[in-house]
Short mmCIF file of C-alpha atoms in Angstrom, two decimals:
data_model
loop_
_atom_site.label_atom_id
_atom_site.label_comp_id
_atom_site.label_asym_id
_atom_site.label_seq_id
_atom_site.Cartn_x
_atom_site.Cartn_y
_atom_site.Cartn_z
CA MET A 23 141.45 132.18 106.41
CA SER A 24 139.19 134.13 104.15
CA PRO A 25 137.93 132.43 100.98
CA THR A 26 139.67 133.36 97.76
CA LYS A 27 137.63 135.33 95.28
CA LEU A 28 137.37 134.08 91.76
CA SER A 29 138.96 136.25 89.14
CA THR A 30 137.08 137.38 86.08
CA THR A 31 138.80 134.77 83.94
CA SER A 32 138.14 131.93 86.41
CA ARG A 33 134.51 132.99 86.75
CA GLU A 34 134.14 132.97 82.97
CA ARG A 35 135.68 129.50 82.82
CA VAL A 36 133.17 128.18 85.31
CA GLU A 37 130.29 129.82 83.52
CA SER A 38 131.51 128.43 80.19
CA THR A 39 130.82 124.89 81.37
CA HIS A 40 127.14 125.81 81.58
CA GLU A 41 127.01 128.03 78.50
CA PRO A 42 129.07 126.48 75.70
CA THR A 43 131.15 128.89 73.66
CA SER A 44 131.40 128.45 69.92
CA ALA A 45 134.47 129.06 67.82
CA GLY A 46 134.76 132.62 66.54
CA ASP A 47 133.93 134.31 69.88
CA ALA A 48 136.58 136.53 71.42
CA CYS A 49 138.85 135.12 74.10
CA PRO A 50 137.82 136.42 77.57
CA GLU A 51 141.49 136.66 78.58
CA CYS A 52 143.13 138.51 75.69
CA ARG A 53 140.18 139.17 73.39
CA GLY A 54 141.97 137.18 70.68
CA PRO A 55 140.37 134.82 68.13
CA THR A 56 139.39 131.30 69.14
CA ARG A 57 139.28 128.00 67.30
CA THR A 58 137.61 124.62 67.91
CA ASP A 59 139.86 121.63 68.63
CA GLU A 60 137.51 118.89 67.39
CA PRO A 61 139.54 115.83 68.53
CA ARG A 62 139.49 117.19 72.10
CA GLY A 63 136.10 118.91 71.94
CA GLU A 64 137.50 122.23 73.15
CA VAL A 65 137.45 125.88 72.12
CA VAL A 66 141.00 127.28 72.41
CA CYS A 67 142.35 130.82 72.03
CA ARG A 68 144.73 131.14 69.09
CA ASP A 69 146.90 133.77 70.82
CA CYS A 70 147.24 132.83 74.49
CA GLY A 71 146.13 129.16 74.37
CA LEU A 72 143.36 129.57 76.96
CA VAL A 73 140.79 126.75 76.95
CA VAL A 74 137.60 128.76 76.69
CA ASP A 75 135.18 125.83 76.58
CA GLU A 76 135.53 122.09 77.20
CA THR A 77 132.00 120.97 76.33
CA VAL A 78 131.93 121.31 72.55
CA LEU A 79 130.04 118.63 70.63
CA VAL A 80 132.04 117.41 67.65
CA SER A 81 129.91 117.42 64.52
CA ASN A 82 131.94 115.09 62.32
CA ARG A 83 132.02 111.32 62.81
CA ALA A 84 135.06 109.42 63.95
CA ARG A 85 137.04 106.97 61.85
CA THR A 86 138.23 103.56 62.89
CA ASP A 87 141.70 103.91 61.38
CA PRO A 88 143.37 107.29 62.00
CA GLY A 89 145.47 106.97 58.84
CA ASP A 90 142.59 105.95 56.60
CA ASP A 91 141.25 108.98 54.73
CA SER A 92 139.26 107.03 52.15
CA ASP A 93 136.00 107.15 54.09
CA VAL A 94 135.77 109.88 56.71
CA GLY A 95 132.17 109.03 57.55
CA ARG A 96 132.70 105.40 58.55
CA VAL A 97 132.28 104.52 62.20
CA GLY A 98 132.97 101.20 63.90
CA SER A 99 134.83 98.13 62.71
CA PRO A 100 135.22 97.58 58.95
CA THR A 101 132.83 95.30 57.14
CA SER A 102 133.87 91.72 56.48
CA PRO A 103 132.40 88.87 54.39
CA ARG A 104 133.07 86.52 57.30
CA PHE A 105 129.78 87.59 58.90
CA HIS A 106 126.40 86.99 57.31
CA ASP A 107 125.46 90.67 57.85
CA ARG A 108 129.05 91.78 57.02
CA GLY A 109 129.51 92.98 60.62
CA LEU A 110 126.92 95.78 60.53
CA THR A 111 124.61 94.41 63.21
CA THR A 112 124.56 95.48 66.83
CA VAL A 113 125.59 92.57 69.04
CA ILE A 114 124.53 92.17 72.69
CA ASP A 115 127.28 90.30 74.47
CA GLY A 116 126.77 87.67 77.12
CA GLY A 117 128.25 89.62 80.03
CA GLU A 118 126.47 90.08 83.34
CA ARG A 119 128.15 93.33 84.40
CA ASP A 120 127.64 96.95 83.44
CA ALA A 121 130.23 99.39 82.06
CA ASN A 122 131.55 100.12 85.55
CA GLY A 123 132.10 96.44 86.33
CA ASN A 124 129.18 96.17 88.74
CA ARG A 125 127.08 93.04 88.62
CA LEU A 126 123.58 93.54 87.20
CA SER A 127 120.51 92.87 89.26
CA GLN A 128 118.30 89.88 88.54
CA ARG A 129 115.64 92.12 87.04
CA LYS A 130 118.09 93.71 84.62
CA LEU A 131 119.64 90.35 83.82
CA SER A 132 116.24 88.95 82.90
CA ARG A 133 115.63 91.94 80.65
CA ILE A 134 119.04 91.63 78.99
CA ARG A 135 118.44 87.93 78.32
CA ARG A 136 115.13 88.70 76.62
CA LEU A 137 116.78 91.42 74.53
CA ARG A 138 119.59 89.04 73.61
CA THR A 139 117.09 86.39 72.52
CA TRP A 140 115.16 88.79 70.31
CA ASN A 141 118.39 90.23 68.94
CA ALA A 142 119.50 86.74 67.89
CA ARG A 143 116.13 86.17 66.22
CA CYS A 144 116.28 89.43 64.31
CA LEU A 145 119.79 88.76 62.99
CA ALA A 146 118.42 86.19 60.54
CA ARG A 147 115.06 87.22 59.13
CA ASN A 148 114.47 84.24 56.84
CA GLY A 149 115.69 80.75 56.09
CA ALA A 150 118.32 81.85 53.58
CA GLU A 151 119.94 84.22 56.07
CA ARG A 152 119.80 81.59 58.81
CA SER A 153 121.53 79.03 56.61
CA LEU A 154 124.15 81.61 55.61
CA GLN A 155 124.70 82.53 59.24
CA PHE A 156 125.09 78.89 60.29
CA GLY A 157 127.40 78.07 57.39
CA LEU A 158 129.72 81.01 58.07
CA SER A 159 129.85 80.20 61.78
CA GLU A 160 130.72 76.59 60.94
CA LEU A 161 133.42 77.85 58.59
CA GLU A 162 134.89 80.02 61.36
CA ARG A 163 134.91 77.04 63.72
CA MET A 164 136.81 74.82 61.29
CA ALA A 165 139.23 77.62 60.35
CA SER A 166 140.06 78.09 64.03
CA ALA A 167 140.52 74.34 64.46
CA VAL A 168 143.07 74.07 61.64
CA GLY A 169 144.68 77.46 62.39
CA LEU A 170 144.04 79.43 59.19
CA SER A 171 144.73 83.15 58.90
CA ASP A 172 142.13 85.89 58.53
CA SER A 173 142.89 86.39 54.85
CA VAL A 174 142.16 82.74 54.07
CA ARG A 175 138.97 82.92 56.13
CA GLU A 176 137.76 85.88 54.12
CA VAL A 177 138.44 84.05 50.85
CA ALA A 178 136.58 81.01 52.18
CA SER A 179 133.65 83.21 53.24
CA VAL A 180 133.44 84.76 49.77
CA LEU A 181 133.45 81.31 48.15
CA PHE A 182 130.77 80.08 50.54
CA ARG A 183 128.62 83.12 49.76
CA ARG A 184 128.97 82.50 46.04
CA ALA A 185 128.10 78.83 46.48
CA HIS A 186 125.15 79.78 48.67
CA GLU A 187 123.82 82.21 46.07
CA ALA A 188 124.32 79.65 43.30
CA GLY A 189 122.46 77.00 45.30
CA VAL A 190 125.38 74.57 45.37
CA GLN A 191 124.56 73.45 48.92
CA ARG A 192 120.95 72.69 47.99
CA GLY A 193 120.31 69.06 48.83
CA ARG A 194 123.52 68.85 50.86
CA SER A 195 124.44 69.72 54.40
CA LEU A 196 125.75 73.20 55.18
CA GLU A 197 128.70 71.65 56.99
CA ALA A 198 129.83 69.94 53.78
CA ALA A 199 129.49 73.17 51.78
CA ALA A 200 131.46 75.10 54.41
CA SER A 201 134.19 72.43 54.44
CA ALA A 202 134.40 72.58 50.65
CA ALA A 203 134.72 76.38 50.65
CA LEU A 204 137.42 76.25 53.33
CA TYR A 205 139.48 73.66 51.47
CA ALA A 206 139.06 75.50 48.17
CA ALA A 207 140.25 78.75 49.77
CA ALA A 208 143.30 77.06 51.25
CA ARG A 209 144.13 75.47 47.90
CA SER A 210 143.70 78.74 46.03
CA GLU A 211 146.04 80.48 48.49
CA GLY A 212 148.67 77.76 48.09
CA LEU A 213 148.49 76.44 51.66
CA PRO A 214 149.56 72.83 52.36
CA LEU A 215 146.17 71.82 53.77
CA THR A 216 145.13 68.24 53.13
CA ILE A 217 141.67 66.74 52.74
CA ASP A 218 142.23 64.60 55.83
CA THR A 219 142.94 67.68 57.96
CA VAL A 220 139.72 69.39 56.89
CA ALA A 221 137.76 66.14 57.24
CA GLU A 222 138.91 65.78 60.84
CA ALA A 223 137.75 69.32 61.68
CA SER A 224 134.49 68.92 59.75
CA ARG A 225 131.30 67.40 61.12
CA VAL A 226 130.55 65.44 57.96
CA ASP A 227 132.12 62.32 56.55
CA ARG A 228 134.94 62.48 54.05
CA ARG A 229 132.83 61.32 51.10
CA SER A 230 130.23 64.07 51.53
CA PHE A 231 132.97 66.67 51.93
CA VAL A 232 134.83 65.60 48.76
CA ARG A 233 131.59 65.47 46.76
CA ALA A 234 130.66 68.98 47.89
CA TYR A 235 134.15 70.23 47.03
CA ARG A 236 133.95 68.88 43.49
CA GLU A 237 130.51 70.40 43.04
CA THR A 238 131.75 73.77 44.32
CA ILE A 239 134.72 73.75 41.95
CA ARG A 240 132.50 72.92 38.99
CA GLU A 241 129.64 75.34 39.71
CA LEU A 242 131.89 78.30 40.56
CA SER A 243 134.32 77.56 37.70
CA LEU A 244 137.34 77.70 39.99
CA GLU A 245 140.68 76.98 38.38
CA ILE A 246 142.54 75.10 41.08
CA GLY A 247 145.33 72.77 40.02
CA PRO A 248 146.34 69.55 41.72
CA PRO A 249 147.97 69.85 45.15
CA ASP A 250 151.72 70.38 45.09
CA PRO A 251 153.60 67.85 47.24
CA SER A 252 156.50 70.29 47.60
CA ASP A 253 154.34 72.48 49.85
CA HIS A 254 154.29 69.69 52.47
CA VAL A 255 158.05 69.12 52.57
CA ALA A 256 158.80 72.06 54.86
CA SER A 257 156.32 71.03 57.56
CA ILE A 258 157.50 67.40 57.51
CA ALA A 259 161.17 68.42 57.66
CA SER A 260 160.40 70.85 60.49
CA ASP A 261 158.70 68.16 62.58
CA LEU A 262 161.65 65.82 62.01
CA ASP A 263 164.22 68.58 62.61
CA ALA A 264 165.83 67.59 59.31
CA SER A 265 168.69 69.53 57.76
CA ASP A 266 168.37 72.01 54.93
CA ALA A 267 170.20 69.59 52.67
CA VAL A 268 167.46 66.99 53.13
CA THR A 269 164.77 69.59 52.42
CA ARG A 270 166.46 70.80 49.24
CA ARG A 271 167.09 67.24 48.04
CA ALA A 272 163.45 66.25 48.68
CA ARG A 273 162.14 69.21 46.69
CA SER A 274 164.53 68.45 43.85
CA LEU A 275 163.29 64.85 43.71
CA LEU A 276 159.68 66.04 43.69
CA ASP A 277 160.40 68.50 40.87
CA ARG A 278 161.69 65.61 38.79
CA ALA A 279 158.54 63.59 39.56
CA LYS A 280 156.26 66.53 38.73
CA ARG A 281 157.84 66.93 35.30
CA ASP A 282 156.41 63.52 34.44
CA ASP A 283 153.03 64.39 36.08
CA TYR A 284 153.46 61.50 38.49
CA HIS A 285 152.01 63.56 41.34
CA VAL A 286 148.59 63.99 39.67
CA GLY A 287 146.00 62.01 41.62
CA LYS A 288 148.47 61.02 44.34
CA HIS A 289 148.32 61.85 48.02
CA PRO A 290 150.47 65.01 48.43
CA SER A 291 151.60 64.19 51.97
CA GLY A 292 152.52 60.65 50.93
CA MET A 293 154.52 61.95 47.98
CA ALA A 294 156.32 64.48 50.17
CA ALA A 295 157.04 61.84 52.82
CA ALA A 296 158.50 59.47 50.21
CA ALA A 297 160.70 62.26 48.86
CA VAL A 298 161.93 63.12 52.36
CA TYR A 299 162.72 59.45 52.97
CA ALA A 300 164.64 59.21 49.71
CA ALA A 301 166.48 62.44 50.49
CA SER A 302 167.42 61.17 53.94
CA LEU A 303 168.94 58.04 52.37
CA ILE A 304 170.93 60.10 49.88
CA GLU A 305 172.12 62.60 52.50
CA GLU A 306 172.63 59.82 55.08
CA ALA A 307 170.39 61.59 57.60
CA GLY A 308 169.25 58.35 59.21
CA LEU A 309 165.49 59.07 59.18
CA THR A 310 163.30 55.99 59.39
CA GLN A 311 160.00 55.37 57.63
CA LEU A 312 158.19 55.23 60.97
CA GLU A 313 159.45 58.68 62.00
CA ILE A 314 158.53 60.18 58.64
CA SER A 315 155.10 58.54 58.62
CA ASP A 316 154.32 60.02 62.05
CA ALA A 317 155.40 63.49 60.92
CA ALA A 318 153.47 63.31 57.62
CA ASP A 319 150.44 61.56 59.16
CA VAL A 320 150.55 58.78 56.59
CA CYS A 321 151.23 55.08 56.94
CA ALA A 322 154.62 53.55 56.21
CA VAL A 323 153.13 51.46 53.40
CA THR A 324 152.20 54.65 51.52
CA ILE A 325 155.77 55.89 51.83
CA ARG A 326 157.17 52.60 50.52
CA ASP A 327 154.76 52.50 47.57
CA HIS A 328 155.48 56.07 46.45
CA TYR A 329 159.19 55.63 47.08
CA SER A 330 159.37 52.51 44.91
CA ALA A 331 157.35 54.12 42.11
CA MET A 332 159.33 57.35 42.15
CA LEU A 333 162.57 55.36 42.32
CA ASP A 334 161.63 53.63 39.05
CA GLU A 335 160.86 57.05 37.50
CA TRP A 336 164.19 58.47 38.65
CA ARG A 337 166.06 55.44 37.30
CA ALA A 338 164.24 55.72 33.96
CA ASP A 339 165.20 59.40 33.67
CA ALA A 340 168.79 58.61 34.55
#
């Protein structure tokens, strides 16, 4: 069988892979005008649709989000205050395989390890950047431990940066400053996060954490009100599988207590647990103090104390 001869068009296609064709040249098939398809990197005929060239280099830079037209020159992931360099640094991962999935040789692995070491050293050029890097990484660890969202983490990172620039953490541990920023962010976003929860995830004692939080609030002039016990009712009722009637009754009882400012300075989870216990008695739900204390992570004595005090308030209002 004799070999097939290439046609003029096929020969021109083969030659075009070696000699790129720019837009504006005539189509070799129909002599029509051509255009450059930049997303595909091709030169296409406007009339017949022939792909004249497939090796066109696209001059413009790609965007991360196809629908974002605000910054057409941005490449890579968006910047974020959660990283000390705002995510602009090249990171060498800890993998031991190349792009094709093949395992690297020992010589290349040794070279990659040296590059990774120097890359980590260059990320933080001085002591201030190293402390900022450590504090933000500690903040990310605690946020992952308590299960906070990305938006809350960004707010906490901004607060930690402001405290770092103001020198609030000077003389204190970075872990305490990061814990204070995380708790302040959760409070500012209205999340039912308690001091005990953050203290368990933190690597410092509760006293150092609370002292750093008060210092952060004062130095940054943050207007954060007292914690609202009503924010903890939903989580307690969900753990107990309580009815909606108990939840509504507990929030109504707490609203009456908040009108008299009884909740100021009180443990929010203990207040919420006492309200749920009182609501269960009114609605005849049959919830015990031991069950509620386990769900609220408070002792039964705290529930009884708040319940007795709020009961006197409710009787006085009645």
